[in-house]
Amino acid sequence: MRSFRLPKDLRNYIISIILGCALFAMPAILSAAVIFFASIPNADTFHVLARAAGLLPSPTLPVTLVRIDESTFKTWGRPFPMEKARIAELLEVVRPTKPAAILVDFDLSATTPTDDVSRLTKVLNEWTASDPPLLIPKRLDIGAFEVTMKPDFIDDYVGKDKPIYRVNLLFERGDDIKIRNWNLWETPKGACEALLSPQLLLFLLDSARQDDLKAIASHLADRDRLGNRPENCSPSTTGHDLSWVNGLHKNAAIDFVFGATDATHPAFGDVSFPNGVGPVPALTQWSAETFRDKKIIPEVFAGRYIIIGASHLASGDFHDTPAGEMEGMRIVANAIAISSVTLTVGLLATILAVDSFVELFKDFFPRKGWRSLLKDK
């Protein structure tokens, strides 16, 4: 009996198809493996390995964390809520170095003594159009069906020829209670304009769209309300076409390019950004106490995105992520560092290959855990 054998050309064709499918699926398989391993103990180790293997995107914007860490918090007498005078001191150090922007990751609406508030208001009064953009979060109260906010003293300094902006720091948790997505904007009840996230606001500023900010925020608010604009809100117009805004997804995936460790940058190296004193890692970190008391060479921080926030345990600002537990300011750093890639004009780019793979075959994955990886539909 003679055995049946496929013709050589047909056999080679079938082998080529199999190898092609395997190569196509490999990035998705490897990326899925990264997400799986990042969910178990020592996640930061796997995160570093993933970076070294080229499975994660590289940061494109340099970030510096100024951390109120355990040592600083103790030295400052464990202030709670955080003293505004302390924030003012740090701003006075950072301001002359000409960073790309400064984000204060604190709720400054909390009540503190009048003399404490006056120290910060002095800095805000002195902030000029030539100073870097200053981003200050707005406190948002999340209800069952709506998001609300209350006015505070910071609002008095917004929109007065000063680059001072209020931002939204809300994020989404997945089915596994890990933070994976960021809300690019929120429209509080009764607000005429949407409150933008730091990465969306900075993207618009870097794209020379600052003249359109008010119109874009108004457009996004109308989109959230399905066009039902409150009577006290007049439409904001611009001479530019804003139809591309309709292509933005409200929820943006956070690509965790920085791990949860306290190291200046991952062990396998990091992207560096040239400046006047030589290359500097994509992520640098300072203890607020040391930062305040040292003489700062302006070139070290020029063009960097500075985040002032808490990293001490009493802050309670720690969250689970696919790259391990990390403080809120580090999550913001991850969102900002990759924002120039994940945000494009009119589109929200998909970076990890697993996103594209799951998006393509989403109907074949009934588990909600997989669906949680997808963008907002």
Coordinates of C-alpha atoms in Angstrom, one line a residue:
M1 CA 0.0 0.0 0.0
R2 CA 1.4 3.4 -0.9
S3 CA 1.0 6.3 1.5
F4 CA -0.7 9.5 0.4
R5 CA 1.6 12.5 0.2
L6 CA 0.6 16.1 -0.6
P7 CA 2.3 17.6 -3.6
K8 CA 5.4 19.5 -2.6
D9 CA 4.1 22.9 -3.7
L10 CA 0.9 22.5 -1.8
R11 CA 2.8 21.3 1.3
N12 CA 5.0 24.3 1.2
Y13 CA 2.0 26.6 0.8
I14 CA 0.3 25.1 3.9
I15 CA 3.5 25.4 5.9
S16 CA 3.8 29.0 4.9
I17 CA 0.3 29.8 6.0
I18 CA 0.8 28.1 9.4
L19 CA 4.1 30.0 10.0
G20 CA 2.5 33.3 8.9
C21 CA -0.4 32.8 11.3
A22 CA 2.0 31.9 14.1
L23 CA 4.1 35.0 13.5
F24 CA 1.0 37.2 13.3
A25 CA -0.3 35.9 16.6
M26 CA 3.0 36.0 18.5
P27 CA 2.9 39.6 19.6
A28 CA -0.6 39.2 20.9
I29 CA 0.4 36.0 22.7
L30 CA 3.5 37.6 24.3
S31 CA 1.5 40.7 25.3
A32 CA -1.2 38.6 26.8
A33 CA 1.5 36.8 28.7
V34 CA 2.8 40.1 30.0
I35 CA -0.6 41.1 31.3
F36 CA -1.0 37.6 32.9
F37 CA 2.4 37.7 34.7
A38 CA 1.9 41.3 35.7
S39 CA -1.1 40.2 37.8
I40 CA 0.9 37.9 40.1
P41 CA 3.5 38.7 42.9
N42 CA 6.7 40.5 41.8
A43 CA 4.8 42.1 39.0
D44 CA 7.4 44.9 38.7
T45 CA 10.0 42.3 37.8
F46 CA 7.9 41.0 35.0
H47 CA 7.3 44.6 34.0
V48 CA 11.0 45.3 33.7
L49 CA 11.5 42.1 31.6
A50 CA 8.6 43.1 29.4
R51 CA 10.3 46.5 28.8
A52 CA 13.6 44.8 28.0
A53 CA 11.9 42.4 25.5
G54 CA 10.4 45.3 23.7
L55 CA 6.8 44.3 24.5
L56 CA 5.9 47.7 26.0
P57 CA 6.0 51.1 24.4
S58 CA 8.8 53.5 25.3
P59 CA 8.0 56.8 27.1
T60 CA 8.0 59.8 24.8
L61 CA 7.7 62.5 27.4
P62 CA 10.1 63.0 30.3
V63 CA 8.5 63.0 33.8
T64 CA 9.9 64.0 37.2
L65 CA 8.2 63.0 40.4
V66 CA 8.5 65.3 43.4
R67 CA 7.3 63.0 46.2
I68 CA 6.1 63.8 49.7
D69 CA 7.5 60.5 50.8
E70 CA 7.7 59.0 54.3
S71 CA 10.7 61.0 55.3
T72 CA 9.3 64.3 54.1
F73 CA 5.9 63.6 55.7
K74 CA 7.5 62.9 59.0
T75 CA 9.9 65.9 58.9
W76 CA 7.0 68.2 58.0
G77 CA 5.0 67.1 61.0
R78 CA 2.6 64.7 59.2
P79 CA 0.3 67.5 57.9
F80 CA -3.2 66.4 56.9
P81 CA -4.7 67.7 54.8
M82 CA -1.4 68.7 53.1
E83 CA -0.4 72.3 53.9
K84 CA -0.8 74.6 51.0
A85 CA 2.3 76.6 52.1
R86 CA 4.4 73.5 51.5
I87 CA 3.0 73.2 48.0
A88 CA 3.7 76.9 47.4
E89 CA 7.4 76.3 48.5
L90 CA 7.8 73.5 46.0
L91 CA 6.2 75.5 43.2
E92 CA 8.6 78.4 43.9
V93 CA 11.5 76.0 43.4
V94 CA 10.1 74.4 40.2
R95 CA 8.7 77.5 38.5
P96 CA 12.1 79.1 37.5
T97 CA 13.4 75.9 35.9
K98 CA 11.0 76.2 33.0
P99 CA 9.5 72.7 33.0
A100 CA 7.0 71.7 30.2
A101 CA 4.2 71.7 32.8
I102 CA 3.6 71.2 36.5
L103 CA 0.8 69.0 38.0
V104 CA -0.1 69.3 41.7
D105 CA -1.6 65.9 42.6
F106 CA -3.4 67.1 45.7
D107 CA -6.9 68.1 46.6
L108 CA -6.3 71.8 47.4
S109 CA -10.0 72.5 48.1
A110 CA -9.6 71.0 51.6
T111 CA -9.9 73.6 54.4
T112 CA -6.7 74.9 56.0
P113 CA -5.9 78.0 58.1
T114 CA -6.1 81.4 56.3
D115 CA -2.4 82.1 56.6
D116 CA -1.7 78.7 54.9
V117 CA -4.0 79.5 52.0
S118 CA -2.5 83.0 51.6
R119 CA 1.0 81.5 50.9
L120 CA -0.4 79.6 47.9
T121 CA -2.6 82.4 46.7
K122 CA 0.5 84.6 46.6
V123 CA 2.2 82.2 44.2
L124 CA -1.0 82.0 42.0
N125 CA -1.3 85.7 41.9
E126 CA 2.3 86.0 40.7
W127 CA 1.9 83.3 38.0
T128 CA 2.3 84.9 34.6
A129 CA 1.6 84.0 31.0
S130 CA 5.3 83.2 30.6
D131 CA 5.3 80.6 33.4
P132 CA 4.8 76.9 32.7
P133 CA 1.2 75.5 32.6
L134 CA 0.1 74.7 36.1
L135 CA -2.4 71.9 36.4
I136 CA -4.5 71.6 39.6
P137 CA -7.1 68.8 40.0
K138 CA -10.7 69.6 40.7
R139 CA -12.4 67.6 43.4
L140 CA -15.2 65.6 41.9
D141 CA -17.8 63.7 43.9
I142 CA -19.0 60.5 42.2
G143 CA -22.6 59.7 42.7
A144 CA -24.7 56.8 41.4
F145 CA -25.8 58.6 38.3
E146 CA -23.8 61.8 38.1
V147 CA -20.5 63.6 38.9
T148 CA -20.7 66.8 40.8
M149 CA -18.2 69.5 41.8
K150 CA -18.1 72.6 44.0
P151 CA -16.3 75.9 43.3
D152 CA -13.2 76.6 45.3
F153 CA -10.6 79.5 45.6
I154 CA -8.4 78.0 42.8
D155 CA -11.2 78.8 40.3
D156 CA -10.5 82.5 40.8
Y157 CA -7.1 82.1 39.0
V158 CA -8.3 80.2 36.0
G159 CA -8.8 82.0 32.7
K160 CA -7.2 85.3 33.7
D161 CA -4.3 85.3 31.2
K162 CA -2.6 82.8 33.4
P163 CA -1.7 79.2 32.3
I164 CA -3.5 77.7 35.3
Y165 CA -5.9 74.8 34.5
R166 CA -8.3 72.6 36.4
V167 CA -8.0 68.9 35.5
N168 CA -9.8 65.6 36.1
L169 CA -7.9 62.8 37.8
L170 CA -10.5 60.1 37.6
F171 CA -9.6 56.6 36.3
E172 CA -11.4 53.3 35.8
R173 CA -10.9 50.0 37.5
G174 CA -11.2 46.7 35.5
D175 CA -13.1 43.6 36.6
D176 CA -9.9 42.6 38.5
I177 CA -9.9 45.9 40.5
K178 CA -6.8 47.0 38.7
I179 CA -6.5 50.4 37.1
R180 CA -6.3 50.0 33.4
N181 CA -8.1 53.0 31.9
W182 CA -8.1 56.8 32.4
N183 CA -11.1 59.0 31.8
L184 CA -9.9 61.6 29.3
W185 CA -12.6 64.0 30.4
E186 CA -15.6 64.3 32.8
T187 CA -18.6 66.6 32.6
P188 CA -19.8 67.4 36.1
K189 CA -23.5 68.2 36.6
G190 CA -24.3 71.7 35.5
A191 CA -20.9 72.4 34.1
C192 CA -20.6 74.3 30.8
E193 CA -17.3 72.6 29.9
A194 CA -15.8 69.2 30.3
L195 CA -13.0 68.8 32.7
L196 CA -10.0 67.4 30.8
S197 CA -7.4 64.9 32.0
P198 CA -3.8 66.0 32.3
Q199 CA -2.7 63.9 29.3
L200 CA -5.5 65.2 27.1
L201 CA -4.9 68.8 28.2
L202 CA -1.1 68.6 27.7
F203 CA -1.6 67.0 24.3
L204 CA -3.8 69.9 23.2
L205 CA -1.3 72.4 24.6
D206 CA 1.6 70.7 22.8
S207 CA -0.4 70.5 19.6
A208 CA -0.8 74.3 19.6
R209 CA -4.5 74.0 20.2
Q210 CA -4.6 76.1 23.4
D211 CA -6.8 78.7 21.6
D212 CA -9.4 75.9 21.0
L213 CA -9.3 74.5 24.6
K214 CA -12.5 76.2 25.7
A215 CA -14.4 75.2 22.5
I216 CA -13.1 71.6 22.7
A217 CA -14.1 71.3 26.4
S218 CA -17.6 72.8 25.6
H219 CA -17.9 70.4 22.6
L220 CA -17.1 67.4 24.8
A221 CA -19.6 68.5 27.4
D222 CA -22.3 68.8 24.8
R223 CA -21.3 65.3 23.5
D224 CA -21.7 63.9 27.1
R225 CA -25.1 65.6 27.5
L226 CA -26.2 64.5 24.0
G227 CA -26.6 68.1 23.1
N228 CA -28.8 69.1 26.0
R229 CA -26.9 72.2 27.0
P230 CA -27.8 73.9 30.3
E231 CA -29.6 77.3 29.9
N232 CA -26.7 79.2 31.5
C233 CA -24.1 77.8 29.0
S234 CA -23.6 79.5 25.7
P235 CA -21.9 77.6 22.9
S236 CA -18.2 78.2 22.6
T237 CA -17.1 78.8 19.0
T238 CA -13.8 78.6 17.2
G239 CA -12.6 79.2 13.7
H240 CA -11.2 75.7 13.4
D241 CA -12.8 72.4 12.5
L242 CA -13.4 70.3 15.7
S243 CA -15.1 67.3 14.1
W244 CA -12.0 65.3 14.9
V245 CA -13.0 65.5 18.6
N246 CA -15.8 63.2 17.9
G247 CA -13.3 60.4 17.2
L248 CA -11.9 60.5 20.8
H249 CA -12.8 57.6 23.1
K250 CA -13.6 58.8 26.5
N251 CA -11.6 56.0 28.2
A252 CA -7.9 55.7 27.3
A253 CA -5.8 52.7 28.2
I254 CA -2.8 53.4 30.4
D255 CA 0.3 51.8 29.1
F256 CA 2.5 51.3 32.2
V257 CA 5.9 52.2 30.9
F258 CA 7.2 53.0 34.4
G259 CA 7.1 50.2 37.0
A260 CA 6.1 50.3 40.7
T261 CA 9.6 50.4 42.1
D262 CA 11.3 53.3 43.7
A263 CA 14.3 53.1 41.2
T264 CA 15.0 56.1 39.1
H265 CA 14.4 54.0 36.0
P266 CA 14.1 50.2 35.2
A267 CA 17.1 48.1 35.5
F268 CA 17.5 47.5 31.8
G269 CA 17.8 51.2 31.0
D270 CA 15.3 53.8 29.9
V271 CA 14.7 56.3 27.2
S272 CA 16.8 59.4 27.8
F273 CA 16.1 63.0 26.8
P274 CA 19.0 65.4 26.0
N275 CA 19.2 68.7 27.7
G276 CA 21.8 71.3 28.6
V277 CA 23.7 69.0 31.1
G278 CA 23.5 65.7 29.2
P279 CA 21.1 62.8 29.0
V280 CA 18.5 62.4 31.8
P281 CA 16.3 59.3 32.3
A282 CA 12.7 59.4 31.2
L283 CA 11.6 59.1 34.8
T284 CA 13.4 60.9 37.7
Q285 CA 12.3 61.1 41.3
W286 CA 13.0 63.5 44.1
S287 CA 12.1 63.5 47.8
A288 CA 10.2 66.8 48.3
E289 CA 12.3 67.5 51.4
T290 CA 15.6 67.2 49.4
F291 CA 14.2 68.9 46.4
R292 CA 13.2 72.0 48.3
D293 CA 16.5 72.4 50.1
K294 CA 18.9 71.9 47.2
K295 CA 20.0 74.4 44.6
I296 CA 18.4 73.2 41.4
I297 CA 20.2 73.5 38.0
P298 CA 17.4 74.8 35.7
E299 CA 18.6 72.7 32.8
V300 CA 17.9 69.5 34.7
F301 CA 14.1 70.1 34.7
A302 CA 13.7 72.3 31.6
G303 CA 11.1 70.7 29.3
R304 CA 10.1 68.0 31.8
Y305 CA 6.7 67.3 33.2
I306 CA 6.8 67.7 36.9
I307 CA 4.3 66.0 39.2
I308 CA 4.1 67.0 42.9
G309 CA 2.3 64.4 44.9
A310 CA 2.2 62.0 47.9
S311 CA 3.9 58.7 48.2
H312 CA 3.7 58.1 51.9
L313 CA 1.4 55.4 53.2
A314 CA -0.9 57.7 55.2
S315 CA -2.0 59.3 52.0
G316 CA -4.0 56.2 51.1
D317 CA -3.3 57.0 47.4
F318 CA -2.1 53.6 46.4
H319 CA -3.8 51.5 43.7
D320 CA -3.4 48.1 42.0
T321 CA -2.3 48.1 38.4
P322 CA -1.1 45.5 35.9
A323 CA 2.4 46.6 36.8
G324 CA 1.9 46.2 40.6
E325 CA 0.7 48.5 43.3
M326 CA 1.7 52.1 42.9
E327 CA 0.9 55.5 44.1
G328 CA -1.5 57.7 42.2
M329 CA 1.1 60.2 41.1
R330 CA 3.1 57.4 39.4
I331 CA -0.1 56.3 37.6
V332 CA -0.5 59.8 36.3
A333 CA 3.2 59.8 35.2
N334 CA 2.6 56.7 33.2
A335 CA -0.4 58.3 31.5
I336 CA 1.5 61.4 30.6
A337 CA 4.7 59.8 29.5
I338 CA 3.0 57.9 26.7
S339 CA 0.3 60.4 25.9
S340 CA 1.9 61.8 22.7
V341 CA 1.7 58.3 21.3
T342 CA -1.7 57.1 22.5
L343 CA -3.4 60.4 21.6
T344 CA -3.4 61.4 18.0
V345 CA -5.5 64.0 16.2
G346 CA -9.0 62.6 16.2
L347 CA -8.0 59.1 17.2
L348 CA -7.1 57.2 20.3
A349 CA -4.2 54.9 19.2
T350 CA -4.1 51.2 20.4
I351 CA -0.6 50.4 21.5
L352 CA -0.4 46.8 22.9
A353 CA -0.8 44.2 20.2
V354 CA -3.2 42.3 22.5
D355 CA -5.7 45.2 22.3
S356 CA -5.7 44.9 18.5
F357 CA -6.1 41.1 18.7
V358 CA -8.9 41.2 21.2
E359 CA -10.6 44.0 19.3
L360 CA -10.5 42.0 16.1
F361 CA -11.8 38.8 17.7
K362 CA -13.8 40.2 20.7
D363 CA -16.9 38.2 19.8
F364 CA -14.9 35.0 20.4
F365 CA -14.1 36.0 24.0
P366 CA -17.1 35.8 26.3
R367 CA -15.2 36.4 29.5
K368 CA -15.6 39.9 30.9
G369 CA -12.0 39.9 32.0
W370 CA -10.9 40.0 28.3
R371 CA -13.5 42.6 27.4
S372 CA -12.2 44.9 30.2
L373 CA -9.1 45.4 28.1
L374 CA -11.1 47.1 25.3
K375 CA -11.6 50.8 25.0
D376 CA -15.0 52.4 25.8
K377 CA -17.5 51.6 23.1

